[in-house]
């Protein structure tokens, strides 16, 4: 059935990229529809990604504090017990509140949520299928923001019970005694931390010789040591060949090390977290004439235009870091471009955060990248051990590492391992955005006592010298 309505913009996918683009486009006066097959908006980020994982990270960190840290503050805890059902219910409430919030924003901005799967046609109309019904929607512009989904390993079949992906890890009904995590990246370390805090014996198997490969190497190594001290075991340079669920529900994992030596490990639950792939299946891209790259991501130019005129793509479905805030920035930029404004995303200033405890937050280039690019750079590390607030909080682990151009002093990269690094990185993102020098940061007055004094001291360390070290 052909739709009567003609929209200015149809967005396919209501994840953080899609829903933000829809809202900004509507605010800029466009008539917008958002095609989404899930009833709840927000998709991966809000339903089975960033938000529920952060809710569980918070709950599990509080449990770990009650178990191990509160006694240092003179708080005696007796009869400590985990109510996993309650944690999961709380997480579901958090998700419901936020997805409901996006639905209200759609209503407020008069955006039509069209329930169903969208498929693109060559005339850039969109066919929406829901149950057996088919509707064709027409618009001046179509934006594909269909996100990504977990990559699977052949011979490791996710069954949602013994072998799970990130979605399964957000809904376990029991804390496993032994958990194997395949992949030492964002998801593996965050969700591995959750279950380690709740008492699981967690082993991370990582194919490469380092965890979180994109992270500054020095920071990554220090991060691994911190997690090891908490009880997480790591087997690096270890490739998983096969996982078999046995009759008793435990899983046997066949691995091979860098020299080709084989071994077998066993666990109650195996979490597969080896990365994500762009969701392009069923979109009809080939037929419509939208080109993809060798990794199946939609090719776009700097204006997010695909090879088909009037069709655009943003977020995890195009190249770049698979991060919700990168997709959101792109969502705003594309809406502004379509409204005739100059939407822009500065890809050199996209922060990334691992929400373990302590956290790791980074922006800009790593020291390895500075070397690869043959830049003349200087780097300085200031430890939280020398920050008054960190000592008062009992959070002395970690450091702030800054990298700046040797000649111009311009900030090139910032990496923080420490408590609340996710909040502290914001000033360094702003510094990069404003092309600040290390001296600019060092001369900025930072409240005392705060953890962010570590940032100021690291900047001082790149110039006239630190005060507290
Ligand atoms: P990831 O790309 O962060 O890490 C995957 C890890 O698995 C890599 O270290 C890789 O070397 C390793 N690996 C790949 N194949 C392997 C194999 N066969 N055996 C053992 N190790 C293997 O991917 P992850 O953790 O699945 O997360 C996916 C994406 O989701 C991330 O890249 C990130 O963009 C996003 N994300 C972001 C979060 C945040 O911002 N805090 C949290 C969770 C996810």
Coordinates of C-alpha atoms and ligand atoms in Angstrom, one line a residue:
X1 CA 0.0 0.0 0.0
X2 CA 1.5 3.4 -0.9
X3 CA 1.5 6.0 1.7
X4 CA -0.2 9.3 1.2
X5 CA 2.2 11.1 3.3
X6 CA 5.4 12.5 1.9
X7 CA 8.1 13.2 4.5
X8 CA 11.1 15.5 4.4
X9 CA 13.1 12.9 6.1
X10 CA 12.7 9.2 6.8
X11 CA 15.2 7.8 9.3
X12 CA 15.6 4.0 9.4
X13 CA 16.7 3.0 12.9
X14 CA 15.9 4.6 16.2
X15 CA 19.2 4.1 18.0
X16 CA 21.2 7.1 19.3
X17 CA 22.2 8.2 15.8
X18 CA 18.7 7.8 14.3
X19 CA 16.6 9.2 17.1
X20 CA 18.9 12.3 17.6
X21 CA 18.9 13.0 13.8
X22 CA 15.1 12.7 13.8
X23 CA 14.7 15.1 16.8
X24 CA 17.1 17.7 15.4
X25 CA 15.5 17.5 11.9
X26 CA 12.1 18.0 13.4
X27 CA 13.3 20.9 15.5
X28 CA 14.6 22.4 12.3
X29 CA 11.2 22.3 10.7
X30 CA 11.2 19.0 8.8
X31 CA 8.4 16.5 8.7
X32 CA 10.1 13.3 10.0
X33 CA 9.2 9.6 10.2
X34 CA 11.4 7.1 12.0
X35 CA 11.1 3.5 10.9
X36 CA 12.0 1.1 13.7
X37 CA 11.1 -2.5 14.1
X38 CA 11.3 -2.5 17.9
X39 CA 8.5 -1.0 19.9
X40 CA 10.9 0.7 22.3
X41 CA 13.0 3.5 20.9
X42 CA 16.7 3.9 21.6
X43 CA 17.5 0.4 20.4
X44 CA 20.9 -1.1 21.3
X45 CA 22.2 1.8 23.4
X46 CA 19.2 2.2 25.6
X47 CA 17.8 -1.4 25.6
X48 CA 20.8 -3.8 25.4
X49 CA 23.9 -1.7 25.4
X50 CA 25.3 1.4 27.1
X51 CA 22.5 2.1 29.5
X52 CA 21.6 -1.3 31.0
X53 CA 25.4 -2.2 31.2
X54 CA 26.0 1.1 33.1
X55 CA 23.1 0.3 35.4
X56 CA 24.7 -3.1 36.2
X57 CA 28.2 -1.6 36.5
X58 CA 26.9 0.8 39.1
X59 CA 25.0 -1.9 41.0
X60 CA 28.0 -4.3 41.0
X61 CA 30.5 -1.6 41.9
X62 CA 28.3 -0.7 45.0
X63 CA 28.3 -4.3 45.9
X64 CA 32.1 -4.5 45.5
X65 CA 32.5 -1.4 47.6
X66 CA 30.3 -2.8 50.4
X67 CA 32.4 -6.0 50.3
X68 CA 35.9 -4.7 50.0
X69 CA 36.1 -0.9 50.4
X70 CA 33.7 0.4 53.0
X71 CA 35.6 -1.1 55.9
X72 CA 38.5 1.3 55.1
X73 CA 36.0 4.1 55.7
X74 CA 34.9 2.7 59.0
X75 CA 31.7 1.3 57.7
X76 CA 31.0 -2.3 58.9
X77 CA 28.8 -4.3 56.7
X78 CA 27.3 -7.5 58.0
X79 CA 25.1 -10.0 56.2
X80 CA 26.0 -8.7 52.8
X81 CA 24.1 -10.5 50.1
X82 CA 23.4 -10.1 46.4
X83 CA 19.8 -9.8 45.2
X84 CA 20.5 -10.4 41.5
X85 CA 16.8 -10.3 40.6
X86 CA 16.5 -6.8 42.2
X87 CA 19.6 -5.6 40.3
X88 CA 18.1 -6.8 37.0
X89 CA 14.7 -5.2 37.8
X90 CA 16.4 -1.9 38.6
X91 CA 18.3 -2.1 35.3
X92 CA 14.9 -2.8 33.5
X93 CA 13.4 0.3 35.2
X94 CA 16.3 2.5 34.1
X95 CA 15.8 1.2 30.5
X96 CA 12.1 1.8 30.6
X97 CA 12.5 5.3 31.9
X98 CA 14.9 6.3 29.2
X99 CA 13.1 4.6 26.3
X100 CA 9.9 6.2 27.5
X101 CA 11.8 9.5 27.5
X102 CA 12.7 9.1 23.8
X103 CA 9.1 8.2 22.9
X104 CA 7.9 11.4 24.6
X105 CA 10.5 13.4 22.7
X106 CA 9.2 11.9 19.5
X107 CA 5.7 13.0 20.5
X108 CA 6.8 16.4 21.5
X109 CA 8.6 16.9 18.2
X110 CA 5.7 15.4 16.1
X111 CA 7.9 12.6 14.8
X112 CA 6.0 9.5 13.4
X113 CA 7.4 6.2 14.8
X114 CA 6.5 3.8 12.0
X115 CA 6.7 0.3 13.5
X116 CA 8.3 -2.3 11.1
X117 CA 11.4 -3.2 9.1
X118 CA 12.5 -0.6 6.5
X119 CA 13.8 -1.5 3.1
X120 CA 15.2 1.1 0.7
X121 CA 14.1 1.3 -2.9
X122 CA 16.0 2.7 -5.8
X123 CA 13.6 5.7 -6.1
X124 CA 14.5 6.2 -2.4
X125 CA 11.1 5.4 -1.2
X126 CA 11.1 3.1 1.8
X127 CA 9.0 -0.1 2.1
X128 CA 8.0 -0.9 5.7
X129 CA 7.1 -4.4 6.6
X130 CA 5.3 -5.2 9.8
X131 CA 3.8 -8.7 10.2
X132 CA 2.2 -9.2 6.8
X133 CA 1.5 -5.6 6.0
X134 CA 3.6 -3.5 3.7
X135 CA 3.6 0.3 3.4
X136 CA 5.6 2.4 1.1
X137 CA 6.7 5.8 2.5
X138 CA 8.1 8.6 0.5
X139 CA 10.5 11.3 1.5
X140 CA 12.9 13.9 0.1
X141 CA 15.7 12.3 2.1
X142 CA 16.4 8.9 3.7
X143 CA 18.8 8.4 6.5
X144 CA 20.1 4.9 7.3
X145 CA 21.0 4.5 11.0
X146 CA 20.6 0.8 11.6
X147 CA 23.5 0.4 13.9
X148 CA 25.5 -2.8 14.5
X149 CA 25.2 -6.2 16.1
X150 CA 27.6 -8.7 17.8
X151 CA 30.0 -10.7 15.6
X152 CA 29.9 -14.4 16.1
X153 CA 32.7 -16.9 16.0
X154 CA 32.2 -20.0 13.8
X155 CA 32.0 -23.1 16.1
X156 CA 31.0 -20.9 19.1
X157 CA 27.2 -20.9 18.9
X158 CA 25.5 -18.3 21.1
X159 CA 22.5 -20.1 22.8
X160 CA 21.7 -17.3 25.2
X161 CA 22.2 -19.6 28.2
X162 CA 25.7 -21.1 28.4
X163 CA 27.2 -19.2 25.5
X164 CA 26.0 -15.6 25.5
X165 CA 26.7 -12.3 23.8
X166 CA 26.4 -8.9 25.5
X167 CA 22.6 -9.0 25.4
X168 CA 22.6 -12.3 27.2
X169 CA 25.1 -11.0 29.8
X170 CA 22.6 -8.3 30.8
X171 CA 19.9 -10.8 31.8
X172 CA 21.6 -13.8 33.5
X173 CA 19.4 -15.2 36.3
X174 CA 22.4 -16.6 38.2
X175 CA 25.9 -15.4 38.8
X176 CA 28.1 -18.1 37.1
X177 CA 30.9 -19.6 39.2
X178 CA 33.3 -19.5 36.3
X179 CA 33.0 -17.2 33.3
X180 CA 35.1 -17.1 30.2
X181 CA 35.1 -13.9 28.2
X182 CA 36.2 -14.1 24.6
X183 CA 37.6 -10.7 23.7
X184 CA 39.4 -8.2 25.8
X185 CA 37.6 -5.1 24.4
X186 CA 35.0 -2.7 25.8
X187 CA 32.2 -5.2 26.3
X188 CA 34.4 -8.0 27.6
X189 CA 36.0 -5.9 30.3
X190 CA 32.9 -4.0 31.4
X191 CA 30.6 -7.0 31.6
X192 CA 33.5 -9.3 32.8
X193 CA 34.0 -6.7 35.7
X194 CA 30.3 -6.8 36.6
X195 CA 30.4 -10.6 37.1
X196 CA 33.8 -10.6 38.7
X197 CA 32.5 -8.1 41.3
X198 CA 29.5 -10.4 42.0
X199 CA 31.9 -13.3 42.6
X200 CA 32.5 -15.1 39.3
X201 CA 36.0 -16.3 38.5
X202 CA 36.5 -14.4 35.2
X203 CA 39.1 -15.3 32.6
X204 CA 39.5 -13.1 29.5
X205 CA 40.8 -14.7 26.4
X206 CA 42.2 -12.2 24.0
X207 CA 43.5 -13.0 20.5
X208 CA 46.0 -10.1 20.4
X209 CA 49.0 -9.6 22.8
X210 CA 47.2 -6.6 24.5
X211 CA 43.7 -5.7 25.8
X212 CA 41.7 -2.9 24.2
X213 CA 44.0 -2.7 21.2
X214 CA 43.1 0.9 20.3
X215 CA 44.1 2.2 23.7
X216 CA 47.5 3.9 24.4
X217 CA 49.7 0.9 25.1
X218 CA 51.1 2.2 28.4
X219 CA 47.6 2.9 29.6
X220 CA 46.4 -0.5 28.4
X221 CA 49.2 -2.3 30.3
X222 CA 48.5 -0.4 33.5
X223 CA 44.8 -1.0 33.1
X224 CA 45.3 -4.8 32.7
X225 CA 47.4 -4.8 35.9
X226 CA 44.6 -3.0 37.8
X227 CA 42.0 -5.5 36.6
X228 CA 44.3 -8.5 37.4
X229 CA 44.7 -7.1 41.0
X230 CA 40.9 -7.2 41.2
X231 CA 40.9 -10.9 40.3
X232 CA 40.3 -11.0 36.5
X233 CA 42.6 -13.4 34.8
X234 CA 43.9 -12.7 31.3
X235 CA 45.2 -15.1 28.6
X236 CA 46.6 -12.9 25.8
X237 CA 47.6 -14.1 22.3
X238 CA 44.9 -16.8 22.7
X239 CA 42.6 -17.7 19.9
X240 CA 39.3 -19.5 20.5
X241 CA 38.8 -22.4 18.1
X242 CA 35.6 -24.0 19.4
X243 CA 33.2 -24.0 22.3
X244 CA 31.1 -27.0 23.1
X245 CA 28.2 -27.1 25.6
X246 CA 28.3 -30.3 27.6
X247 CA 25.4 -32.3 29.0
X248 CA 25.7 -30.6 32.4
X249 CA 25.5 -27.2 30.8
X250 CA 29.1 -26.3 31.3
X251 CA 31.1 -25.2 28.3
X252 CA 34.4 -26.5 27.0
X253 CA 36.5 -24.0 25.1
X254 CA 39.2 -25.1 22.8
X255 CA 42.0 -22.5 22.4
X256 CA 45.3 -22.1 20.7
X257 CA 48.2 -19.9 21.8
X258 CA 50.5 -17.8 19.5
X259 CA 52.9 -20.8 19.1
X260 CA 50.0 -23.0 18.0
X261 CA 49.8 -24.9 21.3
X262 CA 46.3 -26.2 21.9
X263 CA 44.5 -26.3 25.3
X264 CA 41.0 -26.7 26.7
X265 CA 39.4 -24.5 29.3
X266 CA 36.0 -24.9 31.0
X267 CA 33.4 -22.5 32.3
X268 CA 29.8 -22.3 33.4
X269 CA 29.1 -19.4 31.0
X270 CA 31.1 -18.1 28.0
X271 CA 30.6 -14.5 26.9
X272 CA 31.5 -13.7 23.3
X273 CA 32.6 -10.1 22.9
X274 CA 34.8 -9.9 19.8
X275 CA 33.4 -6.8 18.2
X276 CA 30.3 -5.7 16.2
X277 CA 29.3 -5.6 12.6
X278 CA 27.2 -3.1 10.6
X279 CA 23.5 -3.9 10.3
X280 CA 22.9 -3.8 6.6
X281 CA 21.1 -7.0 5.9
X282 CA 17.6 -6.8 4.5
X283 CA 18.0 -3.1 3.7
X284 CA 18.0 -3.7 0.0
X285 CA 21.2 -1.7 -0.4
X286 CA 22.6 -3.6 -3.5
X287 CA 19.3 -3.4 -5.4
X288 CA 18.9 0.3 -4.5
X289 CA 22.5 1.1 -5.5
X290 CA 24.0 1.9 -2.1
X291 CA 27.7 0.9 -2.0
X292 CA 29.3 -0.8 1.0
X293 CA 33.0 -1.2 1.9
X294 CA 35.0 -4.5 2.4
X295 CA 33.7 -4.7 6.0
X296 CA 30.0 -4.3 4.9
X297 CA 29.8 -0.7 6.1
X298 CA 27.9 1.9 4.0
X299 CA 30.3 4.2 2.2
X300 CA 29.6 7.9 2.7
X301 CA 31.3 11.2 1.8
X302 CA 32.0 13.9 4.3
X303 CA 28.3 15.0 4.1
X304 CA 27.2 11.5 5.0
X305 CA 25.8 11.0 1.5
X306 CA 25.8 7.4 0.1
X307 CA 26.3 6.5 -3.5
X308 CA 22.5 6.9 -4.0
X309 CA 21.4 10.6 -4.2
X310 CA 19.2 11.7 -1.3
X311 CA 20.2 8.7 0.9
X312 CA 22.5 9.2 3.8
X313 CA 24.0 7.0 6.6
X314 CA 25.4 7.6 10.1
X315 CA 26.5 5.8 13.2
X316 CA 27.8 2.2 13.5
X317 CA 26.6 1.4 10.0
X318 CA 29.4 3.6 8.5
X319 CA 33.2 3.7 9.3
X320 CA 34.6 5.0 12.5
X321 CA 34.4 4.1 16.2
X322 CA 31.2 2.3 17.1
X323 CA 30.2 4.7 19.9
X324 CA 26.8 6.1 20.7
X325 CA 28.1 9.7 21.1
X326 CA 29.8 9.6 17.7
X327 CA 26.5 8.5 16.2
X328 CA 24.6 11.3 18.1
X329 CA 27.1 13.9 16.8
X330 CA 26.6 12.6 13.3
X331 CA 22.8 12.7 13.8
X332 CA 22.9 16.4 14.6
X333 CA 25.3 17.2 11.8
X334 CA 23.2 15.4 9.1
X335 CA 20.0 17.1 10.2
X336 CA 21.7 20.5 10.2
X337 CA 23.2 19.8 6.7
X338 CA 19.8 18.8 5.3
X339 CA 18.4 22.1 6.8
X340 CA 21.0 24.0 4.9
X341 CA 23.3 24.6 7.8
X342 CA 26.9 23.6 8.2
X343 CA 26.8 20.4 10.3
X344 CA 30.2 19.0 11.2
X345 CA 31.8 16.3 13.3
X346 CA 35.4 16.7 14.5
X347 CA 36.6 13.1 14.4
X348 CA 39.8 14.1 16.1
X349 CA 38.0 14.9 19.3
X350 CA 35.7 11.9 19.9
X351 CA 36.3 10.5 23.4
X352 CA 36.1 6.9 24.4
X353 CA 35.5 5.4 27.8
X354 CA 35.7 2.0 29.4
X355 CA 33.3 2.1 32.4
X356 CA 35.2 -0.3 34.6
X357 CA 36.4 0.8 38.0
X358 CA 38.7 2.6 37.8
X359 CA 37.6 3.9 34.4
X360 CA 39.7 4.6 31.4
X361 CA 38.9 7.6 29.2
X362 CA 40.8 8.8 26.1
X363 CA 40.7 11.4 23.4
X364 CA 43.0 12.3 20.6
X365 CA 46.1 10.3 19.6
X366 CA 48.0 7.6 21.5
X367 CA 51.7 7.7 22.0
X368 CA 52.1 4.9 19.4
X369 CA 50.1 7.0 16.9
X370 CA 52.4 10.0 17.6
X371 CA 55.4 7.7 16.9
X372 CA 53.8 6.2 13.7
X373 CA 53.1 9.7 12.4
X374 CA 56.7 10.7 13.2
X375 CA 55.4 13.7 15.2
X376 CA 57.8 15.6 17.5
X377 CA 55.8 15.2 20.7
X378 CA 56.2 15.3 24.5
X379 CA 54.3 13.2 27.0
X380 CA 53.8 13.4 30.7
X381 CA 52.1 11.2 33.3
X382 CA 50.8 12.5 36.6
X383 CA 49.7 9.8 39.1
X384 CA 46.5 10.1 41.2
X385 CA 48.6 9.0 44.1
X386 CA 49.8 12.6 44.3
X387 CA 46.3 14.1 44.1
X388 CA 44.8 15.1 47.4
X389 CA 41.1 14.3 46.5
X390 CA 42.1 10.9 45.2
X391 CA 43.9 10.1 48.5
X392 CA 40.9 11.3 50.5
X393 CA 38.6 9.1 48.4
X394 CA 40.9 6.1 48.6
X395 CA 41.1 6.1 44.8
X396 CA 44.9 6.4 44.2
X397 CA 45.1 4.1 41.3
X398 CA 46.0 5.4 37.9
X399 CA 47.2 8.5 36.2
X400 CA 46.6 11.3 33.7
X401 CA 48.8 11.0 30.6
X402 CA 48.9 14.0 28.2
X403 CA 50.6 14.1 24.8
X404 CA 51.4 17.5 23.2
X405 CA 53.3 18.8 20.2
X406 CA 56.9 19.4 21.3
X407 CA 57.2 22.7 19.4
X408 CA 53.8 24.3 19.5
X409 CA 52.7 22.7 22.9
X410 CA 49.3 22.0 21.3
X411 CA 47.4 19.1 23.0
X412 CA 47.4 16.0 20.8
X413 CA 46.0 13.3 23.1
X414 CA 44.8 12.7 26.6
X415 CA 44.4 9.4 28.4
X416 CA 43.1 8.9 32.0
X417 CA 43.1 5.7 34.0
X418 CA 41.4 6.5 37.3
X419 CA 38.2 7.0 39.2
X420 CA 35.6 9.1 37.3
X421 CA 37.9 9.4 34.3
X422 CA 34.7 9.4 32.2
X423 CA 33.8 12.8 33.7
X424 CA 37.3 14.2 33.7
X425 CA 37.9 13.6 30.0
X426 CA 35.3 16.3 29.1
X427 CA 37.7 19.2 29.7
X428 CA 40.4 17.6 27.5
X429 CA 37.9 17.0 24.7
X430 CA 37.0 20.7 24.9
X431 CA 40.8 21.5 24.9
X432 CA 41.3 19.5 21.7
X433 CA 38.2 21.0 20.2
X434 CA 39.5 24.5 20.9
X435 CA 43.0 23.5 19.9
X436 CA 44.4 24.4 23.3
X437 CA 48.0 24.1 24.4
X438 CA 49.1 22.2 27.4
X439 CA 49.9 25.6 28.9
X440 CA 46.3 26.7 28.4
X441 CA 45.2 23.7 30.6
X442 CA 47.9 24.3 33.1
X443 CA 47.0 28.0 33.5
X444 CA 43.3 27.1 34.0
X445 CA 42.2 27.2 37.6
X446 CA 41.0 23.8 38.8
X447 CA 38.9 23.5 42.0
X448 CA 40.7 22.1 45.0
X449 CA 40.3 19.4 46.0
X450 CA 39.2 17.6 42.9
X451 CA 40.4 14.7 40.9
X452 CA 40.8 17.0 37.9
X453 CA 43.8 18.6 39.6
X454 CA 45.6 15.6 38.1
X455 CA 44.8 17.0 34.7
X456 CA 46.2 20.4 35.6
X457 CA 49.3 18.8 37.1
X458 CA 49.9 16.6 34.0
X459 CA 49.6 19.8 31.8
X460 CA 52.1 21.5 34.2
X461 CA 54.4 18.5 33.8
X462 CA 54.5 19.2 30.0
X463 CA 55.7 22.7 30.7
X464 CA 57.0 24.6 33.7
X465 CA 56.9 21.6 36.0
X466 CA 54.4 20.0 38.5
X467 CA 53.8 21.4 42.0
X468 CA 52.9 18.2 43.8
X469 CA 55.4 15.7 42.4
Ligands
LIG1 P1 36.0 -4.5 20.8 O1 36.4 -4.3 19.4 O2 36.1 -3.4 21.8 O3 37.0 -5.7 21.4 C1 37.0 -7.0 20.8 C2 38.2 -7.7 21.2 O4 38.1 -9.0 20.9 C3 39.5 -7.1 20.6 O5 40.5 -6.9 21.6 C4 39.9 -8.3 19.6 O6 41.3 -8.4 19.5 C5 39.4 -9.5 20.4 N1 39.1 -10.6 19.5 C6 38.6 -10.6 18.2 N2 38.4 -11.9 17.8 C7 38.8 -12.7 18.8 C8 38.9 -14.1 19.0 N3 38.5 -15.0 18.1 N4 39.3 -14.6 20.2 C9 39.7 -13.8 21.2 N5 39.7 -12.5 21.1 C10 39.2 -11.9 19.9 O7 34.6 -5.2 20.7 P2 33.5 -5.4 21.9 O8 34.1 -5.4 23.2 O9 32.7 -6.6 21.4 O10 32.6 -4.1 21.7 C11 32.1 -3.8 20.4 C12 32.0 -2.3 20.2 O11 31.0 -1.8 21.0 C13 33.3 -1.6 20.7 O12 34.2 -1.5 19.7 C14 32.8 -0.3 21.1 O13 32.8 0.5 20.0 C15 31.3 -0.5 21.5 N6 31.2 -0.4 23.0 C16 31.5 0.7 23.6 C17 31.4 0.8 25.0 C18 31.8 2.1 25.6 O14 31.8 3.1 25.0 N7 32.0 2.0 26.9 C19 30.9 -0.3 25.8 C20 30.6 -1.5 25.0 C21 30.7 -1.5 23.6

